Amino acid sequence: MNIEKDPITVLVTGAAGQIGYALVPMIARGAMLGLDQPVIIHMLDIEPAAESLKGVKMELIDAAFPLLKDVVATTNVVEACKGVNVAVMVGGFPRKEGMERKDVMTKNVSIYKAQASALEQHAAPDCKVLVVANPANTNALILKEFAPSFPAKNITCLTRLDHNRALGQISEKLNVHVGDVKNVAIWGNHSSTQYPDVNHATVKTAAGEKPVRELVANDQWLNTEFITTVQQRGAAIIKARKLSSALSAASSACDHIHDWVLGTPKGTWVSMGVYSDGSYGIPAGLIYSFPVTCEKGEWSIVQGLKIDEFSRAKMDATAKELAEEKSLAYSCLN
């Protein structure tokens, strides 16, 4: 018997924007929560985008997605947050030319402060939150501060895009299928200080799993060009497309929630920005990207990985940037 599941309610903020527009059809198709999971989508955006948001709702209706049970399009944060099980926070204030980081941070602090209290009061108690808007790690930290009753483990930020970018670079370099590459790790901030680490990554070959380092056989490339390509991929896409990554960001957001809710395959880990518990000597209380595995809706940091000196320096540098961002955010709060 095919007993239909109860629908899961997913909130997308900034839903009329580029990423939102790419993301909502993926959710409605089942890419985020599974091909047999009905969904209700709540879309939130700011008043100036209300008309555009209405258009996105029309398109969702016109696409006649069998899994889509209902769509709510609103500019009211309370209505948007009511009863949501998963919240994907895409809306934020983008950095504009000539803006200082502090200006962007001040704008985002006030946005995330308001959304945090609406989520805390109106979302389902076990709601899982994914912050996509930059600065993603610090926006997630602000959200955590202002939703104190939310379990810290339910607030995460997106570094799966960087993780997927790293897999893509390795698969291109080795001319192998991207599905055969696994266990890269993204450490730290979703910024140009992040550290894409291949020291534990492997590739499935006819002769079994082989380490990426052994197959690439070019430490110089792996320790320089590979790292900077992943770190600066977002900027390269803006240069080429004149717009920031939307399709890949939306797809990675689906991957992040999919694996968090449904679990990671055995022997495989993914990267998520999560609340640090002090693992690997990273200061507790930062939202930092770690390699994680997921099971039964819970993530756990992969423990016991060997960290060489090169990695240690990179991991500490990105932690230092996050600590600075954190104090900048706190200074904006006051």
mmCIF file of C-alpha atoms in Angstrom, residues 28-323:
data_model
loop_
_atom_site.group_PDB
_atom_site.id
_atom_site.type_symbol
_atom_site.label_atom_id
_atom_site.label_comp_id
_atom_site.label_asym_id
_atom_site.label_seq_id
_atom_site.Cartn_x
_atom_site.Cartn_y
_atom_site.Cartn_z
ATOM 1 C CA ALA A 28 8.757 20.922 -5.445
ATOM 2 C CA ARG A 29 10.254 18.117 -7.566
ATOM 3 C CA GLY A 30 11.520 16.215 -4.533
ATOM 4 C CA ALA A 31 15.237 16.952 -4.902
ATOM 5 C CA MET A 32 15.480 18.159 -1.309
ATOM 6 C CA LEU A 33 13.329 15.783 0.740
ATOM 7 C CA GLY A 34 12.807 12.764 -1.492
ATOM 8 C CA LEU A 35 10.723 11.766 -4.502
ATOM 9 C CA ASP A 36 7.874 10.455 -2.339
ATOM 10 C CA GLN A 37 7.699 13.349 0.124
ATOM 11 C CA PRO A 38 4.875 15.897 -0.329
ATOM 12 C CA VAL A 39 5.852 19.496 0.457
ATOM 13 C CA ILE A 40 4.265 22.824 1.281
ATOM 14 C CA ILE A 41 6.437 25.771 0.254
ATOM 15 C CA HIS A 42 6.379 29.080 2.111
ATOM 16 C CA MET A 43 8.089 31.889 0.191
ATOM 17 C CA LEU A 44 9.092 35.125 1.905
ATOM 18 C CA ASP A 45 10.508 38.270 0.359
ATOM 19 C CA ILE A 46 10.600 42.001 1.005
ATOM 20 C CA GLU A 47 7.787 44.368 0.042
ATOM 21 C CA PRO A 48 9.499 45.733 -3.137
ATOM 22 C CA ALA A 49 9.702 42.135 -4.454
ATOM 23 C CA ALA A 50 6.049 41.271 -3.689
ATOM 24 C CA GLU A 51 4.901 41.416 -7.314
ATOM 25 C CA SER A 52 7.797 39.294 -8.510
ATOM 26 C CA LEU A 53 7.108 36.803 -5.703
ATOM 27 C CA LYS A 54 3.510 36.538 -6.904
ATOM 28 C CA GLY A 55 4.881 35.621 -10.350
ATOM 29 C CA VAL A 56 7.020 32.833 -8.870
ATOM 30 C CA LYS A 57 3.929 31.460 -7.113
ATOM 31 C CA MET A 58 2.007 31.489 -10.424
ATOM 32 C CA GLU A 59 4.814 29.532 -12.078
ATOM 33 C CA LEU A 60 4.890 26.950 -9.287
ATOM 34 C CA ILE A 61 1.153 26.440 -9.763
ATOM 35 C CA ASP A 62 1.552 26.273 -13.554
ATOM 36 C CA ALA A 63 4.261 23.599 -13.275
ATOM 37 C CA ALA A 64 1.698 21.252 -11.650
ATOM 38 C CA PHE A 65 4.206 19.476 -9.400
ATOM 39 C CA PRO A 66 2.532 16.347 -7.989
ATOM 40 C CA LEU A 67 4.424 16.647 -4.661
ATOM 41 C CA LEU A 68 3.529 20.290 -4.104
ATOM 42 C CA LYS A 69 0.536 20.465 -1.751
ATOM 43 C CA ASP A 70 0.375 24.210 -1.194
ATOM 44 C CA VAL A 71 2.282 27.451 -1.784
ATOM 45 C CA VAL A 72 2.263 30.519 0.429
ATOM 46 C CA ALA A 73 3.850 33.693 -0.952
ATOM 47 C CA THR A 74 4.112 36.498 1.575
ATOM 48 C CA THR A 75 6.031 39.556 2.750
ATOM 49 C CA ASN A 76 4.950 38.884 6.343
ATOM 50 C CA VAL A 77 7.671 37.132 8.329
ATOM 51 C CA VAL A 78 5.245 35.665 10.908
ATOM 52 C CA GLU A 79 2.992 34.141 8.240
ATOM 53 C CA ALA A 80 6.069 32.786 6.452
ATOM 54 C CA CYS A 81 7.488 31.084 9.564
ATOM 55 C CA LYS A 82 4.239 29.440 10.773
ATOM 56 C CA GLY A 83 4.724 25.727 11.313
ATOM 57 C CA VAL A 84 7.805 25.372 9.091
ATOM 58 C CA ASN A 85 9.902 22.204 9.428
ATOM 59 C CA VAL A 86 12.807 23.334 7.252
ATOM 60 C CA ALA A 87 13.932 26.931 6.743
ATOM 61 C CA VAL A 88 16.314 27.893 3.940
ATOM 62 C CA MET A 89 17.494 31.434 4.596
ATOM 63 C CA VAL A 90 18.471 32.794 1.187
ATOM 64 C CA GLY A 91 17.388 36.380 1.820
ATOM 65 C CA GLY A 92 20.056 38.776 2.993
ATOM 66 C CA PHE A 93 21.567 42.128 2.184
ATOM 67 C CA PRO A 94 24.157 41.718 -0.585
ATOM 68 C CA ARG A 95 27.407 43.643 -0.478
ATOM 69 C CA LYS A 96 27.311 46.473 -3.001
ATOM 70 C CA GLU A 97 30.209 48.298 -4.559
ATOM 71 C CA GLY A 98 31.949 50.639 -2.170
ATOM 72 C CA MET A 99 30.368 49.054 0.906
ATOM 73 C CA GLU A 100 32.490 48.177 3.902
ATOM 74 C CA ARG A 101 32.043 44.747 5.486
ATOM 75 C CA LYS A 102 30.701 46.425 8.592
ATOM 76 C CA ASP A 103 27.892 48.082 6.565
ATOM 77 C CA VAL A 104 26.825 44.722 5.126
ATOM 78 C CA MET A 105 27.074 43.120 8.541
ATOM 79 C CA THR A 106 24.893 45.803 10.158
ATOM 80 C CA LYS A 107 22.151 45.275 7.537
ATOM 81 C CA ASN A 108 22.287 41.496 7.914
ATOM 82 C CA VAL A 109 22.330 41.599 11.700
ATOM 83 C CA SER A 110 18.981 43.404 11.710
ATOM 84 C CA ILE A 111 17.478 41.048 9.067
ATOM 85 C CA TYR A 112 18.585 37.882 10.887
ATOM 86 C CA LYS A 113 17.580 39.234 14.280
ATOM 87 C CA ALA A 114 13.972 39.727 13.081
ATOM 88 C CA GLN A 115 13.825 36.369 11.290
ATOM 89 C CA ALA A 116 15.306 34.511 14.259
ATOM 90 C CA SER A 117 12.591 35.640 16.633
ATOM 91 C CA ALA A 118 9.827 34.860 14.109
ATOM 92 C CA LEU A 119 11.247 31.361 13.608
ATOM 93 C CA GLU A 120 11.626 30.809 17.319
ATOM 94 C CA GLN A 121 8.028 31.774 18.002
ATOM 95 C CA HIS A 122 6.254 30.260 14.993
ATOM 96 C CA ALA A 123 8.281 27.444 13.392
ATOM 97 C CA ALA A 124 7.926 23.768 14.347
ATOM 98 C CA PRO A 125 10.027 23.064 17.481
ATOM 99 C CA ASP A 126 12.375 20.705 15.596
ATOM 100 C CA CYS A 127 12.777 23.048 12.600
ATOM 101 C CA LYS A 128 16.078 22.641 10.713
ATOM 102 C CA VAL A 129 17.627 25.901 9.535
ATOM 103 C CA LEU A 130 20.090 26.379 6.676
ATOM 104 C CA VAL A 131 21.589 29.843 6.158
ATOM 105 C CA VAL A 132 22.691 30.552 2.581
ATOM 106 C CA ALA A 133 22.933 34.369 2.539
ATOM 107 C CA ASN A 134 26.423 35.767 3.060
ATOM 108 C CA PRO A 135 28.232 36.141 5.363
ATOM 109 C CA ALA A 136 26.602 32.739 5.885
ATOM 110 C CA ASN A 137 28.517 31.493 8.938
ATOM 111 C CA THR A 138 28.048 34.727 10.849
ATOM 112 C CA ASN A 139 24.415 35.196 9.773
ATOM 113 C CA ALA A 140 23.786 31.704 11.173
ATOM 114 C CA LEU A 141 25.498 32.683 14.414
ATOM 115 C CA ILE A 142 23.305 35.798 14.735
ATOM 116 C CA LEU A 143 20.225 33.683 14.087
ATOM 117 C CA LYS A 144 21.345 31.316 16.851
ATOM 118 C CA GLU A 145 21.846 34.223 19.282
ATOM 119 C CA PHE A 146 18.312 35.516 18.721
ATOM 120 C CA ALA A 147 16.588 32.151 18.777
ATOM 121 C CA PRO A 148 18.028 30.920 22.088
ATOM 122 C CA SER A 149 15.472 28.127 22.528
ATOM 123 C CA PHE A 150 16.394 26.607 19.143
ATOM 124 C CA PRO A 151 18.827 23.708 19.608
ATOM 125 C CA ALA A 152 22.269 24.872 18.375
ATOM 126 C CA LYS A 153 22.512 21.705 16.287
ATOM 127 C CA ASN A 154 19.474 22.786 14.247
ATOM 128 C CA ILE A 155 21.183 25.896 12.853
ATOM 129 C CA THR A 156 23.663 25.375 10.024
ATOM 130 C CA CYS A 157 25.126 27.271 7.092
ATOM 131 C CA LEU A 158 25.877 26.283 3.521
ATOM 132 C CA THR A 159 29.388 25.127 2.657
ATOM 133 C CA ARG A 160 28.093 22.213 0.583
ATOM 134 C CA LEU A 161 28.496 24.455 -2.472
ATOM 135 C CA ASP A 162 32.241 24.680 -1.770
ATOM 136 C CA HIS A 163 32.330 20.929 -1.081
ATOM 137 C CA ASN A 164 30.657 20.218 -4.425
ATOM 138 C CA ARG A 165 32.991 22.670 -6.185
ATOM 139 C CA ALA A 166 35.971 20.764 -4.768
ATOM 140 C CA LEU A 167 34.537 17.432 -5.972
ATOM 141 C CA GLY A 168 33.994 18.991 -9.398
ATOM 142 C CA GLN A 169 37.581 20.252 -9.651
ATOM 143 C CA ILE A 170 39.023 16.837 -8.727
ATOM 144 C CA SER A 171 36.739 14.995 -11.141
ATOM 145 C CA GLU A 172 37.760 17.342 -13.981
ATOM 146 C CA LYS A 173 41.462 17.061 -13.167
ATOM 147 C CA LEU A 174 41.357 13.247 -13.131
ATOM 148 C CA ASN A 175 38.723 12.954 -15.848
ATOM 149 C CA VAL A 176 36.565 10.701 -13.650
ATOM 150 C CA HIS A 177 32.871 10.815 -12.845
ATOM 151 C CA VAL A 178 32.142 13.229 -9.972
ATOM 152 C CA GLY A 179 30.079 10.502 -8.249
ATOM 153 C CA ASP A 180 33.261 8.449 -7.880
ATOM 154 C CA VAL A 181 35.046 11.156 -5.835
ATOM 155 C CA LYS A 182 34.262 11.431 -2.118
ATOM 156 C CA ASN A 183 35.354 12.781 1.254
ATOM 157 C CA VAL A 184 36.854 16.110 0.394
ATOM 158 C CA ALA A 185 36.383 18.459 3.345
ATOM 159 C CA ILE A 186 35.721 22.169 3.573
ATOM 160 C CA TRP A 187 37.039 23.680 6.789
ATOM 161 C CA GLY A 188 36.033 27.074 8.120
ATOM 162 C CA ASN A 189 34.311 30.074 6.635
ATOM 163 C CA HIS A 190 32.255 30.267 3.444
ATOM 164 C CA SER A 191 34.662 32.932 2.200
ATOM 165 C CA SER A 192 37.972 33.071 0.375
ATOM 166 C CA THR A 193 39.785 31.850 3.532
ATOM 167 C CA GLN A 194 37.985 28.477 3.548
ATOM 168 C CA TYR A 195 40.253 25.443 3.294
ATOM 169 C CA PRO A 196 39.279 22.742 0.757
ATOM 170 C CA ASP A 197 41.135 19.659 2.007
ATOM 171 C CA VAL A 198 41.744 16.545 -0.122
ATOM 172 C CA ASN A 199 44.033 14.698 2.292
ATOM 173 C CA HIS A 200 41.365 12.109 3.111
ATOM 174 C CA ALA A 201 39.530 12.133 -0.230
ATOM 175 C CA THR A 202 39.342 9.055 -2.419
ATOM 176 C CA VAL A 203 38.305 8.061 -5.934
ATOM 177 C CA LYS A 204 36.550 4.828 -6.864
ATOM 178 C CA THR A 205 38.625 3.060 -9.526
ATOM 179 C CA ALA A 206 38.533 -0.393 -11.130
ATOM 180 C CA ALA A 207 41.222 -1.389 -8.627
ATOM 181 C CA GLY A 208 39.272 -0.131 -5.589
ATOM 182 C CA GLU A 209 39.333 3.217 -3.775
ATOM 183 C CA LYS A 210 42.515 5.230 -4.251
ATOM 184 C CA PRO A 211 43.606 8.424 -2.460
ATOM 185 C CA VAL A 212 43.123 11.610 -4.480
ATOM 186 C CA ARG A 213 46.680 12.741 -3.678
ATOM 187 C CA GLU A 214 48.105 9.531 -5.131
ATOM 188 C CA LEU A 215 46.032 9.756 -8.324
ATOM 189 C CA VAL A 216 46.573 13.475 -8.947
ATOM 190 C CA ALA A 217 50.289 12.982 -8.161
ATOM 191 C CA ASN A 218 50.828 16.737 -8.143
ATOM 192 C CA ASP A 219 51.053 18.174 -4.622
ATOM 193 C CA GLN A 220 52.003 21.548 -6.021
ATOM 194 C CA TRP A 221 48.647 21.809 -7.843
ATOM 195 C CA LEU A 222 46.652 20.424 -4.898
ATOM 196 C CA ASN A 223 48.259 22.823 -2.404
ATOM 197 C CA THR A 224 47.932 25.953 -4.541
ATOM 198 C CA GLU A 225 45.792 26.218 -7.678
ATOM 199 C CA PHE A 226 43.166 23.695 -6.566
ATOM 200 C CA ILE A 227 42.635 25.545 -3.273
ATOM 201 C CA THR A 228 42.426 29.021 -4.806
ATOM 202 C CA THR A 229 40.098 27.825 -7.593
ATOM 203 C CA VAL A 230 37.615 26.513 -5.019
ATOM 204 C CA GLN A 231 38.035 29.573 -2.772
ATOM 205 C CA GLN A 232 37.461 32.004 -5.631
ATOM 206 C CA ARG A 233 34.960 30.069 -7.724
ATOM 207 C CA GLY A 234 32.090 32.352 -6.717
ATOM 208 C CA ALA A 235 33.976 35.426 -7.931
ATOM 209 C CA ALA A 236 34.876 33.661 -11.195
ATOM 210 C CA ILE A 237 31.191 32.906 -11.830
ATOM 211 C CA ILE A 238 30.196 36.526 -11.165
ATOM 212 C CA LYS A 239 32.855 37.608 -13.660
ATOM 213 C CA ALA A 240 31.559 35.185 -16.309
ATOM 214 C CA ARG A 241 27.814 35.451 -15.726
ATOM 215 C CA LYS A 242 27.638 39.017 -14.376
ATOM 216 C CA LEU A 243 25.454 37.449 -11.650
ATOM 217 C CA SER A 244 26.315 35.310 -8.646
ATOM 218 C CA SER A 245 25.970 31.508 -8.549
ATOM 219 C CA ALA A 246 22.304 30.629 -8.326
ATOM 220 C CA LEU A 247 21.764 27.208 -9.892
ATOM 221 C CA SER A 248 24.724 25.602 -8.095
ATOM 222 C CA ALA A 249 23.846 27.300 -4.792
ATOM 223 C CA ALA A 250 20.245 26.068 -5.021
ATOM 224 C CA SER A 251 21.348 22.546 -5.915
ATOM 225 C CA SER A 252 23.824 22.462 -3.005
ATOM 226 C CA ALA A 253 21.163 23.721 -0.581
ATOM 227 C CA CYS A 254 19.017 20.745 -1.654
ATOM 228 C CA ASP A 255 21.979 18.385 -1.142
ATOM 229 C CA HIS A 256 22.662 19.835 2.322
ATOM 230 C CA ILE A 257 19.080 19.369 3.567
ATOM 231 C CA HIS A 258 18.630 16.037 1.760
ATOM 232 C CA ASP A 259 21.641 14.480 3.480
ATOM 233 C CA TRP A 260 20.870 16.081 6.845
ATOM 234 C CA VAL A 261 17.297 14.723 6.840
ATOM 235 C CA LEU A 262 17.779 11.417 5.008
ATOM 236 C CA GLY A 263 21.386 10.573 5.990
ATOM 237 C CA THR A 264 24.769 10.368 4.261
ATOM 238 C CA PRO A 265 25.763 7.136 2.486
ATOM 239 C CA LYS A 266 27.870 4.793 4.604
ATOM 240 C CA GLY A 267 31.567 5.698 4.477
ATOM 241 C CA THR A 268 30.870 9.115 2.962
ATOM 242 C CA TRP A 269 30.982 12.502 4.597
ATOM 243 C CA VAL A 270 29.891 15.965 3.471
ATOM 244 C CA SER A 271 30.746 19.505 4.601
ATOM 245 C CA MET A 272 28.368 21.625 6.687
ATOM 246 C CA GLY A 273 28.817 24.865 8.599
ATOM 247 C CA VAL A 274 27.870 23.837 12.150
ATOM 248 C CA TYR A 275 28.242 25.090 15.704
ATOM 249 C CA SER A 276 31.768 24.208 16.831
ATOM 250 C CA ASP A 277 32.112 22.072 19.956
ATOM 251 C CA GLY A 278 35.885 22.544 20.030
ATOM 252 C CA SER A 279 36.657 19.600 17.707
ATOM 253 C CA TYR A 280 40.058 19.837 15.948
ATOM 254 C CA GLY A 281 41.014 22.730 18.224
ATOM 255 C CA ILE A 282 38.517 25.095 16.574
ATOM 256 C CA PRO A 283 37.177 27.566 19.159
ATOM 257 C CA ALA A 284 33.737 26.536 20.443
ATOM 258 C CA GLY A 285 30.956 28.990 19.675
ATOM 259 C CA LEU A 286 31.848 29.680 16.038
ATOM 260 C CA ILE A 287 29.772 28.373 13.141
ATOM 261 C CA TYR A 288 32.568 26.613 11.254
ATOM 262 C CA SER A 289 32.526 24.168 8.369
ATOM 263 C CA PHE A 290 33.524 20.627 9.280
ATOM 264 C CA PRO A 291 33.303 17.261 7.539
ATOM 265 C CA VAL A 292 30.163 15.613 8.954
ATOM 266 C CA THR A 293 28.111 12.457 8.608
ATOM 267 C CA CYS A 294 24.337 12.485 9.062
ATOM 268 C CA GLU A 295 22.018 9.845 10.422
ATOM 269 C CA LYS A 296 18.364 9.974 11.547
ATOM 270 C CA GLY A 297 18.210 13.735 11.025
ATOM 271 C CA GLU A 298 21.318 14.483 13.126
ATOM 272 C CA TRP A 299 24.787 15.544 11.980
ATOM 273 C CA SER A 300 28.037 14.537 13.711
ATOM 274 C CA ILE A 301 31.503 15.927 13.084
ATOM 275 C CA VAL A 302 33.847 13.287 11.631
ATOM 276 C CA GLN A 303 36.443 12.643 14.343
ATOM 277 C CA GLY A 304 40.045 11.399 14.325
ATOM 278 C CA LEU A 305 41.236 12.760 10.967
ATOM 279 C CA LYS A 306 44.973 13.337 10.837
ATOM 280 C CA ILE A 307 45.776 17.026 10.386
ATOM 281 C CA ASP A 308 49.192 17.931 8.977
ATOM 282 C CA GLU A 309 50.975 21.253 9.543
ATOM 283 C CA PHE A 310 49.872 22.713 6.207
ATOM 284 C CA SER A 311 46.211 21.967 7.015
ATOM 285 C CA ARG A 312 46.514 23.196 10.589
ATOM 286 C CA ALA A 313 47.708 26.625 9.452
ATOM 287 C CA LYS A 314 44.866 26.919 6.908
ATOM 288 C CA MET A 315 42.224 25.753 9.428
ATOM 289 C CA ASP A 316 43.433 28.256 12.020
ATOM 290 C CA ALA A 317 43.532 31.151 9.537
ATOM 291 C CA THR A 318 39.875 30.688 8.555
ATOM 292 C CA ALA A 319 38.899 30.283 12.251
ATOM 293 C CA LYS A 320 40.640 33.584 12.981
ATOM 294 C CA GLU A 321 38.604 35.301 10.247
ATOM 295 C CA LEU A 322 35.389 33.865 11.727
ATOM 296 C CA ALA A 323 36.309 35.099 15.207
#
